[in-house]
Coordinates of C-alpha atoms and ligand atoms in Angstrom, one line a residue:
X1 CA 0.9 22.1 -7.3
X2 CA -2.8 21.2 -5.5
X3 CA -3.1 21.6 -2.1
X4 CA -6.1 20.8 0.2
X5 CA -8.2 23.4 2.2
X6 CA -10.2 22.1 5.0
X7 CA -12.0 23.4 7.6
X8 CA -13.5 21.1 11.3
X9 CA -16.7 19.7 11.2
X10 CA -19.7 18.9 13.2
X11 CA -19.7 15.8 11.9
X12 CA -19.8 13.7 9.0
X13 CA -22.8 11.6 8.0
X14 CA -23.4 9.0 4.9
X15 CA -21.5 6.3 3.4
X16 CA -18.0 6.0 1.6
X17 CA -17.7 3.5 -1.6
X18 CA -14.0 1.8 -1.0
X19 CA -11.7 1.8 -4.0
X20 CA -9.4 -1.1 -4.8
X21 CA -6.4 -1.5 -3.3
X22 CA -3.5 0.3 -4.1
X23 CA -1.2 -2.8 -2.8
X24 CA -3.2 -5.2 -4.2
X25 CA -3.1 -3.8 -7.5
X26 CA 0.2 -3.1 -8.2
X27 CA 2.1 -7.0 -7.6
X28 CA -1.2 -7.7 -10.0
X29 CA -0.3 -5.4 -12.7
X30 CA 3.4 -6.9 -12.8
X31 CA 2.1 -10.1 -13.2
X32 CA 0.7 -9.6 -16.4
X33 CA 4.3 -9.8 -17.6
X34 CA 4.0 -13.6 -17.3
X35 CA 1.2 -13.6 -19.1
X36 CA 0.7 -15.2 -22.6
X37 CA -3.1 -13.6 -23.2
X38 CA -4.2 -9.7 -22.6
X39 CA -5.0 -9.7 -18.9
X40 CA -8.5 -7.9 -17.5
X41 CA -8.0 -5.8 -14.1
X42 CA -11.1 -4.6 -12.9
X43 CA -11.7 -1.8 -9.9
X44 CA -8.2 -0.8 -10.2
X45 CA -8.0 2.8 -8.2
X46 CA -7.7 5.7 -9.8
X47 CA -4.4 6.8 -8.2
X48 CA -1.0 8.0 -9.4
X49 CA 1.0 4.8 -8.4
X50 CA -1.3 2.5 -10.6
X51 CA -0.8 5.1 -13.3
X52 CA 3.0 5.1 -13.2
X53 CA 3.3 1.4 -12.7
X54 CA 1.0 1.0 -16.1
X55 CA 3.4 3.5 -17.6
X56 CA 6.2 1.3 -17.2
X57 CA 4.7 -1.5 -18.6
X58 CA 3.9 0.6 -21.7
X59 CA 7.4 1.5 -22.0
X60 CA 8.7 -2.1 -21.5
X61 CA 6.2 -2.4 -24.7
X62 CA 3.0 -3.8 -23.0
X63 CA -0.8 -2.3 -24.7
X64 CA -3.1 -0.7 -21.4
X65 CA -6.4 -0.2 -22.9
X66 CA -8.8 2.0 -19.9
X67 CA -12.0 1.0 -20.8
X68 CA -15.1 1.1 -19.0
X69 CA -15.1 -0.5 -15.7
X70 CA -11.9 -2.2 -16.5
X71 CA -8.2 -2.0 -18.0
X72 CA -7.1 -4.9 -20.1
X73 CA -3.5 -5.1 -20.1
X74 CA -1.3 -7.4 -23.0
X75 CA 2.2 -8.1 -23.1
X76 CA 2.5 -10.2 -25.7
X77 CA 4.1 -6.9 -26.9
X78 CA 6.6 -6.7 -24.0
X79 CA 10.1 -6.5 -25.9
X80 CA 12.5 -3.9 -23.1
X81 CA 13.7 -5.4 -20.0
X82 CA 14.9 -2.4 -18.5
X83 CA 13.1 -0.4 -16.1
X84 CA 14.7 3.1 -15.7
X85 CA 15.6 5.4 -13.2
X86 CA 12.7 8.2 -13.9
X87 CA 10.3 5.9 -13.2
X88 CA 11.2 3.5 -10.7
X89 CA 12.5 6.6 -8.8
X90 CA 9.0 8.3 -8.6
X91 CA 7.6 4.7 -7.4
X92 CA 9.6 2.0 -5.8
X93 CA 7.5 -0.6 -6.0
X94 CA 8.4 -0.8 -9.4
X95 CA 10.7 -3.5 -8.0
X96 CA 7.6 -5.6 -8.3
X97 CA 8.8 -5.9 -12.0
X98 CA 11.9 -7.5 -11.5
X99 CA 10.8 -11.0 -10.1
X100 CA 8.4 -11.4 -13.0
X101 CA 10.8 -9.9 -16.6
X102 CA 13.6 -12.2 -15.7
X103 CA 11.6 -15.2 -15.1
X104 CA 9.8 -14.7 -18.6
X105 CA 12.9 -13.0 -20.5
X106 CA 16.2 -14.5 -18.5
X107 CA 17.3 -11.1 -18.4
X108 CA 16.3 -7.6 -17.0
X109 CA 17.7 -4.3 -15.8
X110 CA 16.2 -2.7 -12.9
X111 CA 17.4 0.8 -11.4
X112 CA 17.4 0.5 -7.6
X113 CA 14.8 2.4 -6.0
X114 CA 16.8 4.4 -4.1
X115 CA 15.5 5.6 -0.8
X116 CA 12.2 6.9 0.2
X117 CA 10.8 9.0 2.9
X118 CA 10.1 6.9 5.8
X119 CA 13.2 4.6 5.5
X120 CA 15.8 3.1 3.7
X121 CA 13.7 0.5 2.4
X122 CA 16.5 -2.0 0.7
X123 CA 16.1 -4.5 -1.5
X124 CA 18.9 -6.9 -0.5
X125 CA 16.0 -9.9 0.1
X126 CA 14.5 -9.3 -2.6
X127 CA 18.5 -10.3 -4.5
X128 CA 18.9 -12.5 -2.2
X129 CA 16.0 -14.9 -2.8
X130 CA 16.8 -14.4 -7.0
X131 CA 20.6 -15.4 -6.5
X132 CA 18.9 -18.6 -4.3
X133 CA 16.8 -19.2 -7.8
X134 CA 19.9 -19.9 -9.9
X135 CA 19.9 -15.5 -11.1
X136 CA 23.4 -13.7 -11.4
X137 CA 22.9 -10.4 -10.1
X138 CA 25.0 -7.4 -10.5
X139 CA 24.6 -3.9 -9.1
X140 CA 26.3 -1.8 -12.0
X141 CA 25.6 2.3 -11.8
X142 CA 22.1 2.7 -10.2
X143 CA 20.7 -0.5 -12.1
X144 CA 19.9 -3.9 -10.8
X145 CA 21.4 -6.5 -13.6
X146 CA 20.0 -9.6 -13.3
X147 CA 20.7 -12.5 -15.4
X148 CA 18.9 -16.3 -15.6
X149 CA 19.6 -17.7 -19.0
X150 CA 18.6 -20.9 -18.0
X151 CA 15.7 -19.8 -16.1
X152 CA 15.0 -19.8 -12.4
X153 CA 15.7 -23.0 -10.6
X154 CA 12.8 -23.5 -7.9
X155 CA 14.5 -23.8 -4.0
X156 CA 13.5 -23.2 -0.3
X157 CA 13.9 -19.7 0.4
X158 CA 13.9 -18.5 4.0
X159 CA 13.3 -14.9 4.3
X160 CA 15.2 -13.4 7.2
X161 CA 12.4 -10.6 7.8
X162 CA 9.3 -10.5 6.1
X163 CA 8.5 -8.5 3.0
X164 CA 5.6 -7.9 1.6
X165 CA 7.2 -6.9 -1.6
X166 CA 9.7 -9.2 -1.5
X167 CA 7.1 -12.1 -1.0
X168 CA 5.3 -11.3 -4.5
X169 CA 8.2 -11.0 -6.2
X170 CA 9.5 -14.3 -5.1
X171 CA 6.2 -15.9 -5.8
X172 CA 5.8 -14.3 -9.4
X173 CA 9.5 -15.3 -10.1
X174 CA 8.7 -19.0 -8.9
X175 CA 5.6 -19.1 -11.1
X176 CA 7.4 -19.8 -14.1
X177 CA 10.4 -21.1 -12.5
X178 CA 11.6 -24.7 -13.1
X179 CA 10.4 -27.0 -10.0
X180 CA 9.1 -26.5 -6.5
X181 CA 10.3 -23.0 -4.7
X182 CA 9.1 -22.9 -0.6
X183 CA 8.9 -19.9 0.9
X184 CA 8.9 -19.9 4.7
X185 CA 8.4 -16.6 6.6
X186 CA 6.0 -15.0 3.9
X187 CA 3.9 -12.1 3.9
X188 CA 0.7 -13.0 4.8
X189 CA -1.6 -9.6 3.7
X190 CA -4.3 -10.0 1.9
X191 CA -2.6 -8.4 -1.1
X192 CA 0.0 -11.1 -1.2
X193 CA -3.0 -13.3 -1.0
X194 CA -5.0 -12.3 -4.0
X195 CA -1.7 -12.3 -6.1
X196 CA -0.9 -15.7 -5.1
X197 CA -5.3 -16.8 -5.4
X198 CA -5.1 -14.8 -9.0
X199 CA -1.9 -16.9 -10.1
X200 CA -3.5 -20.6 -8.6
X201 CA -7.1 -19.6 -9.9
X202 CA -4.8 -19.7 -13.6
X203 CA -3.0 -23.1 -13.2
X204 CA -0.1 -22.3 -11.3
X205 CA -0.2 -24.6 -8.4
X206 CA 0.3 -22.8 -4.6
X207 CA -0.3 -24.5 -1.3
X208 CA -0.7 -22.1 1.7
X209 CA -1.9 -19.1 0.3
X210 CA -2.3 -16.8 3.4
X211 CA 0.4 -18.7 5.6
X212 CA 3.9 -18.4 6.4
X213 CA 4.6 -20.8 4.1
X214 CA 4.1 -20.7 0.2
X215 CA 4.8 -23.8 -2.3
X216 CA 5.1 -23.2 -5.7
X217 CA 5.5 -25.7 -8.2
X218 CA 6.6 -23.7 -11.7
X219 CA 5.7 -23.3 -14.9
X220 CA 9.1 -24.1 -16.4
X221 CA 9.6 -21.2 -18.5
X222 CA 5.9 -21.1 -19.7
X223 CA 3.6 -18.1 -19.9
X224 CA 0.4 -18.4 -18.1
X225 CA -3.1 -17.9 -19.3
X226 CA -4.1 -15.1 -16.6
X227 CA -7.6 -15.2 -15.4
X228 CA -9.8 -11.9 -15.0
X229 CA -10.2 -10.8 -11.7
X230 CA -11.2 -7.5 -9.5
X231 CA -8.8 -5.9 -7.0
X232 CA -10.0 -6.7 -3.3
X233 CA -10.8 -3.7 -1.2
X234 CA -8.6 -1.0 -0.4
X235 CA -8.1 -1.9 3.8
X236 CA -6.0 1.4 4.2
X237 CA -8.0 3.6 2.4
X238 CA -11.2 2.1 4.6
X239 CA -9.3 2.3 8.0
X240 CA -8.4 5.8 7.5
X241 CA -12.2 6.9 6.5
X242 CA -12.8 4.7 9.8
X243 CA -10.4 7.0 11.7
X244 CA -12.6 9.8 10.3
X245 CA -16.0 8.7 11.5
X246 CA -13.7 8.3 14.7
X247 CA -11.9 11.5 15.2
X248 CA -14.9 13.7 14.2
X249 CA -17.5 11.6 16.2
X250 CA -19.5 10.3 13.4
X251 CA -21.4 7.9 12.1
X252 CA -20.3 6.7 8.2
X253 CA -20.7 4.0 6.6
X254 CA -18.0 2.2 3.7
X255 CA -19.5 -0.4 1.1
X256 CA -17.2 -2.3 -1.1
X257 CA -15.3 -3.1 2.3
X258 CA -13.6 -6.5 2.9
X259 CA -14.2 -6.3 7.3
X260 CA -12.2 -9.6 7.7
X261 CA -8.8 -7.2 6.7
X262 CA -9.8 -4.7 9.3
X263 CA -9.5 -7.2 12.1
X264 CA -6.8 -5.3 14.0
X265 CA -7.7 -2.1 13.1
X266 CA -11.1 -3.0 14.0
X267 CA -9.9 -3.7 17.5
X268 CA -8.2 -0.7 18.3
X269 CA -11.0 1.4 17.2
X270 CA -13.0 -0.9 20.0
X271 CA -10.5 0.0 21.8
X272 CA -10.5 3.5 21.5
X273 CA -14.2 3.7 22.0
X274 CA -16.2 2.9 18.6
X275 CA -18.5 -0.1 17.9
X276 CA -19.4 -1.0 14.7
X277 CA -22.4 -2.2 12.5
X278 CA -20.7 -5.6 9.9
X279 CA -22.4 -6.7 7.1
X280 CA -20.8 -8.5 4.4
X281 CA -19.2 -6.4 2.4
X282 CA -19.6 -2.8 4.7
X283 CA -19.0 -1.2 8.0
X284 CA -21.0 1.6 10.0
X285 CA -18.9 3.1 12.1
X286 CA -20.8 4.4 15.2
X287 CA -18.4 6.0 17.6
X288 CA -17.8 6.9 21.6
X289 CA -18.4 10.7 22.5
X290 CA -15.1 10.4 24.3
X291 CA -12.2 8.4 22.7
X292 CA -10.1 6.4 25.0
X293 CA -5.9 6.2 24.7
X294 CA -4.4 3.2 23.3
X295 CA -1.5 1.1 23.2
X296 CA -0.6 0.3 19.3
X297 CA 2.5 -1.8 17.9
X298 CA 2.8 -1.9 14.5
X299 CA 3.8 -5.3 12.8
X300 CA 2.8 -7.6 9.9
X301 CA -0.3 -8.9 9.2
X302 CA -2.4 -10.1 10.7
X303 CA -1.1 -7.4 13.0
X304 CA -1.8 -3.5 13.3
X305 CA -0.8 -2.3 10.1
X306 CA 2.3 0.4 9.6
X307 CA 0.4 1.7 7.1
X308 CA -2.1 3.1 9.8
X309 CA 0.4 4.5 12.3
X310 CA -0.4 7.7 11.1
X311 CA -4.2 7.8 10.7
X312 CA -4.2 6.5 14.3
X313 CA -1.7 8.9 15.6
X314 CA -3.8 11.9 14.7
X315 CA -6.8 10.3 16.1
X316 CA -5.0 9.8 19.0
X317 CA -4.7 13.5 19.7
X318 CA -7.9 13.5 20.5
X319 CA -8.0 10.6 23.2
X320 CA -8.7 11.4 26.7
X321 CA -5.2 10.2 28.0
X322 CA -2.0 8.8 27.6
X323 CA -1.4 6.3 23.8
X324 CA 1.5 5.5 23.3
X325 CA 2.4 3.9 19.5
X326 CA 5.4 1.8 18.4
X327 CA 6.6 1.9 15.3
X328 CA 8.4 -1.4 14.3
X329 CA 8.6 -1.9 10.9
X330 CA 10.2 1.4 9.3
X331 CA 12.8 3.7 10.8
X332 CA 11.4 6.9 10.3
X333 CA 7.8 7.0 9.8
X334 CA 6.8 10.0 12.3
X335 CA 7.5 12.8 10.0
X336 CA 3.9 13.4 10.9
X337 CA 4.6 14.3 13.9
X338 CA 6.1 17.5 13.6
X339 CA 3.2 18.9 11.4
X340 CA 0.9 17.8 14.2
X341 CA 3.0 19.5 16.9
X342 CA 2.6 22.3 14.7
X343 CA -1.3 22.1 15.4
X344 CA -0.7 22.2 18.8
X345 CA -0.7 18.2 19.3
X346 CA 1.4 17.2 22.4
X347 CA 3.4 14.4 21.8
X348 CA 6.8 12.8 22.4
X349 CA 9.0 10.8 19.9
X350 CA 11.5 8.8 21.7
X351 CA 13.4 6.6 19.4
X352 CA 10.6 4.1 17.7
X353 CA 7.7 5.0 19.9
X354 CA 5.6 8.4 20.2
X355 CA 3.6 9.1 23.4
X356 CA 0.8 11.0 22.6
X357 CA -0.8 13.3 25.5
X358 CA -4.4 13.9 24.7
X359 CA -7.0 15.8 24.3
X360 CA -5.4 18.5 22.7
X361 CA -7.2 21.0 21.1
X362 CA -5.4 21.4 17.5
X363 CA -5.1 24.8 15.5
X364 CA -5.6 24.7 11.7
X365 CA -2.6 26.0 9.8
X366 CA -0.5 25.5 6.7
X367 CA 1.1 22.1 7.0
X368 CA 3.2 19.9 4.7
X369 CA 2.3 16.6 3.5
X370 CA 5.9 14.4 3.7
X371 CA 4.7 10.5 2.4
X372 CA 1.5 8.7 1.7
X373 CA 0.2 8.1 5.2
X374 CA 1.3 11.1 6.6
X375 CA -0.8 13.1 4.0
X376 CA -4.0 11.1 5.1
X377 CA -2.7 11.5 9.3
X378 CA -2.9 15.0 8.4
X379 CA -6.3 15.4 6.5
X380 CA -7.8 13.6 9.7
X381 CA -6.4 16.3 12.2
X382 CA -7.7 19.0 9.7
X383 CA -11.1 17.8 10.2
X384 CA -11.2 18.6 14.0
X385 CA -8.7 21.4 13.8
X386 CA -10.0 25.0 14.8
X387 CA -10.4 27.0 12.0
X388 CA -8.6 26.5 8.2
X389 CA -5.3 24.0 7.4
X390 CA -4.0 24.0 4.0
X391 CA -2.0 20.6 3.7
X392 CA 0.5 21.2 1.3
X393 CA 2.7 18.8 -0.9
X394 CA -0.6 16.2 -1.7
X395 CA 1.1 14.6 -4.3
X396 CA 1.8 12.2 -1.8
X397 CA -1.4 12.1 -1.0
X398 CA -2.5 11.3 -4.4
X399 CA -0.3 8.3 -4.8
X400 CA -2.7 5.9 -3.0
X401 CA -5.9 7.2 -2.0
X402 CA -8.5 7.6 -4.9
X403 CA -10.6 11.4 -5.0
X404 CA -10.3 11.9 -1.0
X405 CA -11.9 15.2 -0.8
X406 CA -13.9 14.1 -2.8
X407 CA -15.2 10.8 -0.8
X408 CA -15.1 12.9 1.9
X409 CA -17.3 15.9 1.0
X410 CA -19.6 13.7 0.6
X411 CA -20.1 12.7 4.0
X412 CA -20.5 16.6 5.0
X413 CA -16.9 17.7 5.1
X414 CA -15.1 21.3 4.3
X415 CA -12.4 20.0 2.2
X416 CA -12.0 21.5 -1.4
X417 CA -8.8 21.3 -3.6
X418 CA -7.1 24.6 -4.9
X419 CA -4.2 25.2 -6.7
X420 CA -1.1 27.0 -4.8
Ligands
LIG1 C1 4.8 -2.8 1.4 O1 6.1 -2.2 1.2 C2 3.8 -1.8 1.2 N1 3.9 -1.3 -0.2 C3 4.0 -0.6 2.2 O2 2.9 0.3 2.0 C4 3.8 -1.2 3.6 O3 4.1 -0.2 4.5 C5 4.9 -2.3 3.7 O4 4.7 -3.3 2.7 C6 4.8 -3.0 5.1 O5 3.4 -3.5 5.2 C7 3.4 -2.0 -1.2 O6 2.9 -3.1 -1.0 C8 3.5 -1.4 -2.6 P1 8.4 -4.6 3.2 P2 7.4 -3.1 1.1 O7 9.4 -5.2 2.2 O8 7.1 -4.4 0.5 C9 12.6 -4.4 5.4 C10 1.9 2.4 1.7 O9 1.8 3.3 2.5 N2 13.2 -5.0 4.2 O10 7.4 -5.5 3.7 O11 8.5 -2.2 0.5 C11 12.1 -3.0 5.2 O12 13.2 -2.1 5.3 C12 3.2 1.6 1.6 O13 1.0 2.0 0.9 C13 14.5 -5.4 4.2 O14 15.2 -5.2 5.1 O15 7.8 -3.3 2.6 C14 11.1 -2.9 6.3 O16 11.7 -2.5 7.5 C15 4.3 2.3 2.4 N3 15.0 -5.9 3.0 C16 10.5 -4.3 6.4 O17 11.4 -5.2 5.8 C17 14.2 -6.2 1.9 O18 14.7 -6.7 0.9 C18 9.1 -4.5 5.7 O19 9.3 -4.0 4.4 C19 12.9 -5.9 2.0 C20 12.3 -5.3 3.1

């Protein structure tokens, strides 16, 4: 197994090309299962998830051709409807495959995705909504069973929390569903939102993409001619390199940025002390020589994003003061903590919220990656640690951020990959 050696730094200097986004890419790659022509995905990442969720496609009996600065997917081939257990259980968004193979095929077979690291992460809206749709669902050893012979009937669906997820998979079910399907309470991100522009931009008709409140008028059954498109901007993968200009004092710059995602994220940085130089499509990042403490609540967009509880916990270590972050969304996504306790971080878990006591001065040391943000919380710490930390375990980290050490030795830090 690779693990990451990497030492503090001065600071960091030079700019960071931002990959696509891992969430963005991954309800767009199941979509190609309603389409009726080979479908062209351009600045996918390079990152395991995208490479597992391909793999299941190719499985089902789908054709990914890599080839130069895209990767054309068809599956006119698709002929399985069963999406097993060794893959869905190494990536659970696999459940993204669901909404759209029993819309095309009336039929599927999904295993459940089980748990996963930072919470129990069920599914039951996702069922829910499908059941609304017309679908007979089963839960029969592991496996999802789903069955539509007529098709999905369009509805109003009410989600009772929103899901991100759970929003795509409802909108790629109602695609080729027969009638109009509302969905109120919808995930708003901006990956939801180029799934539902991709699928309007081919001839399915949506009103309010980007509000709480979707209308879809199907297809009835009939495969849709896919437009090309390019993945939107990674937002995590640029907030956490923002975190790193932040946490080592330095001044980076990321191209290939989308800044109107970053709003919140954007504003705690302020917050915390940065300001920033926004152009179009890139961000400078010029920050405080003291960082402030903050208060940080993480909720749905347009809020401050779970998926940066971590980055911004670490950074927080280093605030002059008292910060004090609320977790809302999952139920146990501070296994960071202990790792950064371990580097001499002070802070307090009580419940949902940690109270972080800063400045501390943190002590490099073996530490062990535990999920996806975590891995990134911990890279960030390493960079303004005394001495070496190996950060073990980076498969995680390699699930959703595209050649890190590598974007980040190139902005001046010690990092280098080695094998255990
Ligand atoms: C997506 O996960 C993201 N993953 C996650 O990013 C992200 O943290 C999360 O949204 C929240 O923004 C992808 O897009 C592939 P949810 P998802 O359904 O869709 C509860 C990363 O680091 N819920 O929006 O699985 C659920 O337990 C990953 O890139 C139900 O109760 O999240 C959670 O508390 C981690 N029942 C809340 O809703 C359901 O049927 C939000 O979950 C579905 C969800």
């Amino acid at each position: 197994m690779d693990y990451l050696k990497a030492q503090s730094v001065n600071a960091l200097h030079g700019t960071i090309n931002i990959s696509g986004a891992k969430n963005a890419s991954l309800p767009l790659i199941a979509m190609t299962i309603l389409a009726k022509n080979s479908v062209h995905l351009s600045n996918l990442p390079h990152v395991a998830d995208i490479r597992t969720l391909l793999k299941l496609l190719t499985n089902l009996g789908a054709e990914v051709d890599f080839l130069e600065d895209y990767v054309c997917v068809d599956t006119t081939t698709l002929h399985e409807t069963k999406a097993t257990y060794d893959i869905v259980k190494t990536m659970r968004a696999s459940i993204l495959v669901l909404g759209p193979i029993l819309a095309r095929f009336g039929h599927c077979e999904v295993s459940l995705p089980g748990g996963c690291a930072i919470g129990q992460r069920p599914i039951d809206l996702h069922l829910k909504a499908l059941e609304q749709m017309g679908a007979e669902i089963e839960i029969k050893a592991g496996y999802i069973e789903a069955r539509a012979p007529k098709g999905l009937q369009g509805c109003n669906i009410i989600f009772d929390k929103i899901t991100v997820t759970g929003t795509a998979n409802i909108v790629m079910a109602a695609a080729l569903a027969h009638g109009e399907t509302t969905i109120t309470n919808a995930a708003r991100e901006p990956e939801v939102v180029q799934l539902c522009e991709v699928l309007h931009e081919s001839g399915i008709e949506i009103e309010g993409i980007g509000t709480a409140v979707l209308v879809i008028k199907g297809s009835a059954g009939k495969l849709i001619d896919i437009v090309d498109f390019s993945i939107i901007p990674d937002r995590i993968e640029a907030g956490t390199y923002l975190c790193a200009g932040a946490i080592t004092k330095s001044e980076i710059t990321l191209t290939n940025v989308e800044p109107k995602h970053l709003d919140a994220v954007l504003a705690k940085l302020e917050e915390m002390g940065s300001s920033f130089t926004i152009n179009e499509t890139s961000i400078t990042i010029h920050p405080s020589d003291t960082i402030k403490p903050v208060k940080i609540i993480t909720q749905e967009y347009p809020a401050f994003p779970t998926d940066m509880q971590a980055q911004f916990l670490a950074l927080a270590t280093q605030a002059d003061g008292v910060s004090i972050i609320e977790e809302r969304l999952f139920e146990n996504r501070f296994m960071h903590v202990s790792e950064l306790q371990r580097m001499g971080a002070d802070i307090v878990l009580n419940g949902h919220t940690a109270t972080v006591n800063g400045k501390t001065d943190l002590s490099g040391t073996d530490v062990m990656a535990t999920d996806l943000r975590a891995s990134s919380a911990l890279v960030l710490a390493a960079l303004v640690a005394e001495g070496e930390t190996n950060i073990h375990r980076i498969y995680h980290l390699d699930r959703g951020y595209d050649a890190l050490e590598k974007k980040l030795e190139g902005v001046g830090a010690k990092i280098e990959r080695l094998k255990e």
